[in-house]
Every structure is written in structure tokens, then in C-alpha cells.
Amino acid sequence: MDLESADTRKSDKLKFLTEGQVLTETGSSPHLIHFLDQEDTPLTKATMETLSHLVLASALLLAAFAVIRWYIRDSQRVGGFGQRHVLITGCDSGFGNLLARQLDRKGVHVIAACLTEKGAADLAAAASSRLKTLLLDVTDSESIRRAVEFVSREVGERGLWGLVNNAGRSIPIGPIEWMDLQDFTKVLDVNLIGVIEVTLQTLPLLKKAQGRVVNVSSILGRLSMIGGGYCLSKFGVQAFSDSLRKDMKAFGVKVSIIEPGFFKTAVTRLDLIEADLGRLWTRLPQDVQASYGATYLEEYLKAQSFSMGLLCSPDLSKVTRCMEHALTARFPRARYSAGWDAKLLWIPLSYLPSFVSDFVINMLLPSPKDTREI
């Protein structure tokens, strides 16, 4: 048979009529065959709907399983706290004072480091005889050495289960141009260098117990909202803690960061902050004051007072519960965000583009008189 004529006859079997239809010659009656791009059959629709429901149900089940697993894991606690010691710095007031009393009531051997004798005496009077106090200035290496010797005698061969680096200060804060180098070092020495030195001195005791380090940072360690050493120090605490967590993992020491929002503590006391801002303003040269405007300080204080009044929470237990979890959980978290403002405002804002966060922060403070548009 001639190959060319055979191919011709085969090609004549199918004649395309319109898009999506094929005419098949079977005697004298043509049959129309619809392609898949035409309307689906009822069976195909039902199958697709069933598959989509199965996929959605599977995704929901997986999400529910993940949440339940996380909750169970997060809820597990270590035991034997009657034999464990925890050192807390900055216990004169605020978070440290509340945490010391909170852990003491649960049978933990708390060693509370205070800056002042009055702070130590007041705390001792409010706690059980199990709680021990000592004086500690985290900016003084000799004071740190004496404190570590005291802790070492208390813990013995068991080692130190927990270190909570809570001591801190905020002032001086304000526009960077108002500061000098000493204003920065006052804050950095307490909030960062003090944290590092206390941690380094206690690491042998912490490794012995395969314990915990809990460092108090801030949402201002993610989002720089004010000038001065405070934000710098908290960014530094974040970096130090991240490095320490990775380095200590092999030794069984776990490191957690606490990121509180705004709370009513000595760090946010408006009378102290306003007095220090007045000090900074009065020492500025006349030309610098003029560039901000004669009423700038007054407007700044009003804006700051409004923001603090709106944001600062009096419930310090939101922070101390995070600290306690970091010390007692079998699987402590790397980071704890405390406060509605931290969770819902500042941390989400820190992930947005800089021009967005800059806009929001600038809305909270007045603009200088001599503002230039670039």
C-alpha cells in the first residue's frame, strides 16, 4: 500500500470543526467529543470538591496537632526546686523584687542581689528565711566577685540553677544631641557590661547545674525609639544572649531573653526622667536650644507623659511569669514578649520597613523648630 495515500486517509478520519469539538467519522453519523476545557461533568466537580475538603481538613488537623503539641511541650516543668538556687540582680524594686518573692513562695532558694541596704532589708522582711540577700553593684568588678563567692558557698556542689540579669537603669534618655559620652556609659555599664560580667563570673556554677540564664532586654532592644544608652544597651543584650545561647547549648545551659513592653517600674518613673531631661536641656548651648525651639522641652515632656500614661502597665506579673517559665520549663523559649503593647504593637512594628516605624515613632514626639525638609 502506498504510504503517502495511507497517511492521507488517516488524517481525513478527524476533521476539526470548532474549538473544543472533534468530528469522528463512523459511518454516516458523526459523534462530538468534548475536550477537558469544556464544562466539567458532575462527577468531576464532585471529585474536586471532595479533594479540596480533604486538603482543608488535613491542614486544620495538622495545625491543631501542632498547637496541642506546642502547648503540651511548653507546659512541661522540671522538678526538685527545693534543691535549686536562683540568683536575681536588681531586687530593690520592680521585676526583680516581685520575682524574688514569687519564687520564694514556691520553695526556690532565691539569692536576691540588691543595690541598697534598704532594698535588701525590705525584701528580707517580706520573704521567708530561705531567701538570702546580698549587696551587688554590677558596675563594680570587686562587688561582683564578692557576690559570686557568696553564691558559690550557698550552692555548693549542686551549682547555680538560674541567673536572672534584671538590674538596669534608663536615664539619661532623650535626643542624642543632648548627650555626652558619659551619659552613654552610665547606662551601658549597668545594662550591658554589668550583664556580661555577672554572667561570665557565674558561668562555671551554671554549667555545673546545667542551669538557666535569663536576660532582661526590652522591646527597645528591637526598635530604637529614644536616644541615649538605653536602646543601645538592650540591643547589645539581645546579641550577647543569642551568642551565649548557641555557645552554651553543648553544656546544657539554656538562655532566654525577656522583652517587656512598657511597665510602671523605676525605669519608667516620669519624675526621674523629666528631672534628668531638664538637666540635659539646661546645659545645652544657646544655639542648640534655639534650633529646637524655646518650648520644645515642655512639648517633649507633655508628649512623653501622655505616651507613658497610655502604655505603661501596672501589672508586673506579666513579666515575672515569663521569667518563672524560663526558669522552670523543661523547654524554655528563646524569647518572651511581655505586655500587650510588646506583642501587638512594638514587635510587629519592628518587622516593618524603617520608614513605617520612623513615622509611627515620630508621631509620638514633637518636631524641633528648625526642621528642614530633605
Short mmCIF file of C-alpha atoms in Angstrom, two decimals:
data_model
loop_
_atom_site.label_atom_id
_atom_site.label_comp_id
_atom_site.label_asym_id
_atom_site.label_seq_id
_atom_site.Cartn_x
_atom_site.Cartn_y
_atom_site.Cartn_z
CA MET A 1 0.00 0.00 0.00
CA ASP A 2 1.24 3.43 -0.89
CA LEU A 3 2.42 5.03 2.40
CA GLU A 4 1.53 8.57 1.32
CA SER A 5 -2.07 7.67 0.47
CA ALA A 6 -2.43 5.71 3.75
CA ASP A 7 -1.35 8.76 5.79
CA THR A 8 -3.79 10.89 3.84
CA ARG A 9 -6.70 8.55 4.65
CA LYS A 10 -5.75 8.53 8.36
CA SER A 11 -5.65 12.30 8.53
CA ASP A 12 -9.08 12.52 6.93
CA LYS A 13 -10.57 10.47 9.74
CA LEU A 14 -10.52 13.54 12.06
CA LYS A 15 -11.82 16.92 10.94
CA PHE A 16 -11.76 19.84 13.39
CA LEU A 17 -14.99 21.78 13.36
CA THR A 18 -14.98 24.37 16.12
CA GLU A 19 -12.78 24.92 19.17
CA GLY A 20 -13.23 22.07 21.64
CA GLN A 21 -15.07 19.72 19.22
CA VAL A 22 -13.82 16.81 17.04
CA LEU A 23 -15.83 15.08 14.32
CA THR A 24 -15.16 11.33 14.20
CA GLU A 25 -16.38 9.59 11.09
CA THR A 26 -18.19 6.34 11.96
CA GLY A 27 -20.32 5.53 9.02
CA SER A 28 -22.76 8.33 8.25
CA SER A 29 -23.29 9.62 11.88
CA PRO A 30 -20.69 11.99 13.49
CA HIS A 31 -20.10 11.95 17.30
CA LEU A 32 -18.96 15.10 19.14
CA ILE A 33 -16.19 14.64 21.71
CA HIS A 34 -15.70 17.46 24.19
CA PHE A 35 -12.23 18.36 25.43
CA LEU A 36 -11.43 18.83 29.09
CA ASP A 37 -11.56 22.59 28.75
CA GLN A 38 -15.31 22.36 28.21
CA GLU A 39 -17.76 22.27 31.13
CA ASP A 40 -16.81 19.55 33.64
CA THR A 41 -19.08 16.61 34.22
CA PRO A 42 -20.96 16.38 37.58
CA LEU A 43 -18.65 13.54 38.60
CA THR A 44 -15.54 15.66 38.04
CA LYS A 45 -16.99 18.57 40.06
CA ALA A 46 -17.87 16.32 42.99
CA THR A 47 -14.40 14.77 42.95
CA MET A 48 -12.69 18.17 43.01
CA GLU A 49 -14.88 19.42 45.85
CA THR A 50 -14.15 16.28 47.86
CA LEU A 51 -10.41 16.67 47.32
CA SER A 52 -10.47 20.34 48.36
CA HIS A 53 -12.40 19.45 51.52
CA LEU A 54 -9.89 16.72 52.34
CA VAL A 55 -6.97 19.11 51.86
CA LEU A 56 -8.59 21.75 54.09
CA ALA A 57 -9.46 19.22 56.77
CA SER A 58 -5.91 17.82 56.71
CA ALA A 59 -4.43 21.31 57.06
CA LEU A 60 -6.70 22.10 60.01
CA LEU A 61 -5.84 18.81 61.70
CA LEU A 62 -2.12 19.43 61.24
CA ALA A 63 -2.46 22.96 62.65
CA ALA A 64 -4.44 21.67 65.64
CA PHE A 65 -1.87 18.92 66.23
CA ALA A 66 0.97 21.47 66.11
CA VAL A 67 -0.78 23.76 68.61
CA ILE A 68 -1.58 20.91 71.00
CA ARG A 69 1.96 19.55 70.76
CA TRP A 70 3.41 23.01 71.42
CA TYR A 71 1.11 23.52 74.40
CA ILE A 72 1.99 20.15 75.95
CA ARG A 73 5.70 20.72 75.39
CA ASP A 74 5.51 24.28 76.73
CA SER A 75 3.65 23.10 79.84
CA GLN A 76 6.25 20.57 80.98
CA ARG A 77 8.21 21.59 84.08
CA VAL A 78 11.38 20.45 85.78
CA GLY A 79 11.13 19.32 89.37
CA GLY A 80 13.21 19.41 92.54
CA PHE A 81 13.05 23.15 93.13
CA GLY A 82 13.58 22.69 96.82
CA GLN A 83 17.19 21.93 95.90
CA ARG A 84 17.73 24.63 93.29
CA HIS A 85 19.24 28.12 93.67
CA VAL A 86 18.45 31.18 91.59
CA LEU A 87 20.42 34.46 91.63
CA ILE A 88 18.44 37.56 90.69
CA THR A 89 20.01 41.00 90.24
CA GLY A 90 18.20 44.31 90.72
CA CYS A 91 15.86 43.16 93.50
CA ASP A 92 15.37 46.51 95.26
CA SER A 93 12.11 47.04 93.38
CA GLY A 94 10.24 46.24 90.19
CA PHE A 95 10.51 42.95 88.34
CA GLY A 96 13.40 41.59 90.39
CA ASN A 97 11.70 42.24 93.72
CA LEU A 98 8.43 40.62 92.61
CA LEU A 99 10.19 37.61 91.05
CA ALA A 100 12.23 37.01 94.20
CA ARG A 101 9.09 36.88 96.36
CA GLN A 102 7.23 34.84 93.75
CA LEU A 103 9.91 32.13 93.55
CA ASP A 104 10.43 32.16 97.32
CA ARG A 105 6.76 31.27 97.85
CA LYS A 106 7.26 28.26 95.56
CA GLY A 107 10.15 26.88 97.56
CA VAL A 108 13.05 28.03 95.39
CA HIS A 109 16.29 29.03 97.12
CA VAL A 110 16.45 32.65 96.00
CA ILE A 111 19.60 34.74 96.25
CA ALA A 112 18.41 38.31 95.78
CA ALA A 113 21.04 40.90 94.85
CA CYS A 114 20.12 44.48 95.81
CA LEU A 115 21.94 47.74 95.23
CA THR A 116 20.98 49.31 98.58
CA GLU A 117 20.86 48.05 102.14
CA LYS A 118 17.30 49.35 102.50
CA GLY A 119 16.20 47.37 99.44
CA ALA A 120 17.79 44.22 100.85
CA ALA A 121 16.25 44.73 104.31
CA ASP A 122 12.76 45.40 102.94
CA LEU A 123 12.85 42.33 100.73
CA ALA A 124 14.15 40.08 103.50
CA ALA A 125 11.32 41.26 105.75
CA ALA A 126 8.74 40.37 103.07
CA ALA A 127 10.08 36.88 102.32
CA SER A 128 10.83 33.63 104.12
CA SER A 129 14.10 32.84 105.87
CA ARG A 130 15.00 30.67 102.88
CA LEU A 131 15.59 33.79 100.74
CA LYS A 132 19.08 35.26 101.03
CA THR A 133 20.00 38.82 100.14
CA LEU A 134 23.32 40.39 99.23
CA LEU A 135 24.55 43.78 98.09
CA LEU A 136 25.68 44.00 94.47
CA ASP A 137 26.76 46.87 92.25
CA VAL A 138 27.00 45.38 88.75
CA THR A 139 29.33 48.19 87.65
CA ASP A 140 31.91 47.22 90.28
CA SER A 141 34.05 44.16 89.49
CA GLU A 142 35.03 43.70 93.13
CA SER A 143 31.39 43.76 94.20
CA ILE A 144 30.61 41.11 91.57
CA ARG A 145 33.49 38.94 92.76
CA ARG A 146 32.27 39.04 96.38
CA ALA A 147 28.73 38.23 95.30
CA VAL A 148 29.86 35.22 93.26
CA GLU A 149 31.89 33.92 96.22
CA PHE A 150 28.77 34.17 98.40
CA VAL A 151 26.68 32.36 95.78
CA SER A 152 29.31 29.64 95.40
CA ARG A 153 29.23 28.92 99.13
CA GLU A 154 25.43 28.78 99.09
CA VAL A 155 25.03 26.43 96.12
CA GLY A 156 27.93 24.08 96.90
CA GLU A 157 28.42 21.17 94.50
CA ARG A 158 24.90 21.46 93.10
CA GLY A 159 25.83 24.58 91.16
CA LEU A 160 23.63 27.54 90.30
CA TRP A 161 20.37 26.65 88.58
CA GLY A 162 19.34 30.12 87.47
CA LEU A 163 20.77 33.59 86.84
CA VAL A 164 18.33 36.42 86.15
CA ASN A 165 20.12 39.54 84.91
CA ASN A 166 17.47 42.10 85.79
CA ALA A 167 19.42 45.08 87.14
CA GLY A 168 19.09 48.11 84.89
CA ARG A 169 18.65 51.85 84.52
CA SER A 170 17.12 54.09 81.86
CA ILE A 171 18.35 57.64 82.36
CA PRO A 172 19.82 59.60 80.74
CA ILE A 173 17.43 59.27 77.80
CA GLY A 174 16.42 61.89 75.24
CA PRO A 175 17.67 63.33 71.95
CA ILE A 176 21.17 62.10 71.18
CA GLU A 177 22.45 65.64 70.55
CA TRP A 178 21.76 66.45 74.20
CA MET A 179 24.13 63.72 75.44
CA ASP A 180 27.82 63.43 76.07
CA LEU A 181 29.88 60.22 76.21
CA GLN A 182 29.49 59.86 79.97
CA ASP A 183 25.71 59.83 79.61
CA PHE A 184 26.00 56.77 77.41
CA THR A 185 28.47 54.92 79.59
CA LYS A 186 26.33 55.39 82.72
CA VAL A 187 23.64 53.24 81.15
CA LEU A 188 25.84 50.83 79.20
CA ASP A 189 27.89 49.98 82.30
CA VAL A 190 24.77 48.74 84.11
CA ASN A 191 22.57 47.36 81.36
CA LEU A 192 25.18 45.68 79.16
CA ILE A 193 28.67 45.48 80.65
CA GLY A 194 27.21 44.53 84.05
CA VAL A 195 25.14 41.77 82.45
CA ILE A 196 28.18 40.41 80.65
CA GLU A 197 30.47 40.45 83.69
CA VAL A 198 27.97 38.88 86.10
CA THR A 199 27.25 36.16 83.52
CA LEU A 200 30.91 35.42 82.88
CA GLN A 201 31.64 35.15 86.61
CA THR A 202 28.74 32.77 87.25
CA LEU A 203 29.07 30.55 84.16
CA PRO A 204 31.14 27.83 85.93
CA LEU A 205 28.38 27.47 88.53
CA LEU A 206 25.68 27.47 85.86
CA LYS A 207 27.47 24.80 83.80
CA LYS A 208 27.78 22.61 86.89
CA ALA A 209 24.00 22.65 87.34
CA GLN A 210 23.18 22.75 83.60
CA GLY A 211 21.10 25.75 84.55
CA ARG A 212 19.41 28.76 83.02
CA VAL A 213 20.37 32.32 82.14
CA VAL A 214 17.50 34.80 81.85
CA ASN A 215 18.48 38.21 80.49
CA VAL A 216 16.05 41.12 80.67
CA SER A 217 16.12 43.07 77.43
CA SER A 218 13.21 45.19 76.19
CA ILE A 219 11.13 45.88 73.12
CA LEU A 220 13.58 48.78 72.82
CA GLY A 221 16.14 46.10 72.03
CA ARG A 222 14.25 45.58 68.79
CA LEU A 223 13.07 49.09 67.99
CA SER A 224 15.14 52.15 68.86
CA MET A 225 12.67 54.82 69.95
CA ILE A 226 14.77 57.12 72.13
CA GLY A 227 18.30 58.46 72.23
CA GLY A 228 20.82 57.72 74.95
CA GLY A 229 22.34 54.45 76.10
CA TYR A 230 19.16 52.53 76.89
CA CYS A 231 18.28 51.25 73.42
CA LEU A 232 21.96 50.62 72.65
CA SER A 233 22.31 48.51 75.78
CA LYS A 234 19.19 46.45 75.10
CA PHE A 235 20.23 45.75 71.51
CA GLY A 236 23.54 44.60 73.00
CA VAL A 237 21.78 42.31 75.49
CA GLN A 238 19.94 40.69 72.58
CA ALA A 239 23.17 40.00 70.69
CA PHE A 240 25.03 38.80 73.81
CA SER A 241 22.19 36.45 74.74
CA ASP A 242 21.91 34.99 71.23
CA SER A 243 25.64 34.27 71.14
CA LEU A 244 25.63 32.85 74.66
CA ARG A 245 22.64 30.59 73.90
CA LYS A 246 24.45 28.98 70.97
CA ASP A 247 27.74 28.65 72.85
CA MET A 248 26.19 27.10 75.98
CA LYS A 249 23.86 24.63 74.25
CA ALA A 250 26.53 21.93 74.25
CA PHE A 251 26.88 22.27 78.04
CA GLY A 252 23.16 22.01 78.76
CA VAL A 253 22.80 25.67 79.80
CA LYS A 254 19.72 27.35 78.33
CA VAL A 255 19.49 31.10 77.70
CA SER A 256 16.28 33.12 77.41
CA ILE A 257 15.55 36.76 76.63
CA ILE A 258 12.71 38.70 78.27
CA GLU A 259 11.32 41.55 76.14
CA PRO A 260 8.92 43.61 78.25
CA GLY A 261 6.83 46.39 76.81
CA PHE A 262 6.18 49.47 78.94
CA PHE A 263 5.54 48.83 82.64
CA LYS A 264 5.39 51.02 85.73
CA THR A 265 8.80 50.50 87.34
CA ALA A 266 11.70 52.68 88.44
CA VAL A 267 12.94 52.59 84.84
CA THR A 268 9.83 54.44 83.65
CA ARG A 269 9.39 56.84 86.59
CA LEU A 270 8.42 60.12 84.97
CA ASP A 271 9.69 62.33 87.78
CA LEU A 272 13.22 60.94 87.41
CA ILE A 273 13.14 61.05 83.61
CA GLU A 274 11.77 64.61 83.49
CA ALA A 275 14.30 65.88 86.02
CA ASP A 276 17.15 64.41 84.01
CA LEU A 277 15.81 65.82 80.74
CA GLY A 278 15.73 69.24 82.42
CA ARG A 279 19.39 68.77 83.38
CA LEU A 280 20.33 67.89 79.81
CA TRP A 281 18.38 70.84 78.39
CA THR A 282 19.89 73.47 80.67
CA ARG A 283 23.45 72.55 79.77
CA LEU A 284 22.86 72.82 76.02
CA PRO A 285 24.48 75.77 74.19
CA GLN A 286 22.07 78.57 73.29
CA ASP A 287 22.30 77.90 69.55
CA VAL A 288 21.33 74.23 70.05
CA GLN A 289 18.37 75.20 72.25
CA ALA A 290 17.29 77.74 69.63
CA SER A 291 17.33 75.06 66.90
CA TYR A 292 14.79 73.03 68.90
CA GLY A 293 12.69 76.00 69.96
CA ALA A 294 12.05 77.59 73.35
CA THR A 295 9.00 75.40 74.05
CA TYR A 296 10.44 72.12 72.80
CA LEU A 297 11.29 70.69 76.24
CA GLU A 298 7.81 71.44 77.55
CA GLU A 299 6.19 69.83 74.49
CA TYR A 300 8.53 66.84 74.76
CA LEU A 301 7.63 66.28 78.42
CA LYS A 302 3.91 66.51 77.68
CA ALA A 303 4.15 64.02 74.82
CA GLN A 304 6.24 61.65 76.90
CA SER A 305 3.84 61.87 79.85
CA PHE A 306 0.88 61.10 77.58
CA SER A 307 2.63 58.12 75.96
CA MET A 308 3.78 56.65 79.28
CA GLY A 309 0.35 57.09 80.81
CA LEU A 310 -1.25 55.33 77.88
CA LEU A 311 1.22 52.46 77.51
CA CYS A 312 2.64 51.65 80.96
CA SER A 313 1.01 48.66 82.63
CA PRO A 314 1.00 48.32 86.44
CA ASP A 315 0.78 44.50 86.24
CA LEU A 316 4.41 43.45 86.67
CA SER A 317 3.40 39.80 86.98
CA LYS A 318 3.07 39.66 83.18
CA VAL A 319 6.87 39.90 83.10
CA THR A 320 7.68 37.76 86.14
CA ARG A 321 5.52 34.92 84.83
CA CYS A 322 7.72 34.89 81.73
CA MET A 323 10.83 34.85 83.91
CA GLU A 324 9.45 31.99 86.01
CA HIS A 325 8.61 29.96 82.91
CA ALA A 326 12.14 30.44 81.58
CA LEU A 327 13.50 29.09 84.88
CA THR A 328 11.07 26.22 85.42
CA ALA A 329 10.04 24.95 81.97
CA ARG A 330 11.65 21.80 80.64
CA PHE A 331 11.82 23.52 77.25
CA PRO A 332 12.20 27.28 77.88
CA ARG A 333 11.65 29.64 74.98
CA ALA A 334 14.46 31.67 73.47
CA ARG A 335 12.35 34.87 73.74
CA TYR A 336 9.41 36.01 75.83
CA SER A 337 7.39 39.10 74.92
CA ALA A 338 5.55 40.57 77.90
CA GLY A 339 2.71 43.07 77.67
CA TRP A 340 0.01 43.78 75.11
CA ASP A 341 1.98 46.65 73.60
CA ALA A 342 5.01 44.44 73.02
CA LYS A 343 3.01 41.66 71.36
CA LEU A 344 0.57 43.72 69.32
CA LEU A 345 2.42 46.95 68.56
CA TRP A 346 6.16 47.23 69.02
CA ILE A 347 7.40 43.80 67.92
CA PRO A 348 5.19 43.72 64.79
CA LEU A 349 6.31 47.29 64.07
CA SER A 350 9.95 46.23 64.29
CA TYR A 351 9.45 43.91 61.30
CA LEU A 352 8.02 46.62 59.07
CA PRO A 353 10.12 48.86 56.77
CA SER A 354 12.05 51.57 58.59
CA PHE A 355 10.05 54.41 57.06
CA VAL A 356 6.90 52.95 58.67
CA SER A 357 8.41 52.58 62.15
CA ASP A 358 10.03 56.02 61.87
CA PHE A 359 6.67 57.57 61.00
CA VAL A 360 4.91 55.93 63.98
CA ILE A 361 7.63 56.90 66.46
CA ASN A 362 7.84 60.47 65.17
CA MET A 363 4.11 60.82 65.73
CA LEU A 364 4.70 60.30 69.46
CA LEU A 365 7.20 63.16 69.90
CA PRO A 366 7.23 66.85 68.89
CA SER A 367 9.34 68.11 65.99
CA PRO A 368 12.16 70.62 66.56
CA LYS A 369 11.51 74.19 65.44
CA ASP A 370 14.40 74.21 62.95
CA THR A 371 13.12 71.26 60.90
CA ARG A 372 14.43 71.00 57.36
CA GLU A 373 12.71 69.03 54.64
CA ILE A 374 15.15 66.87 52.69
#
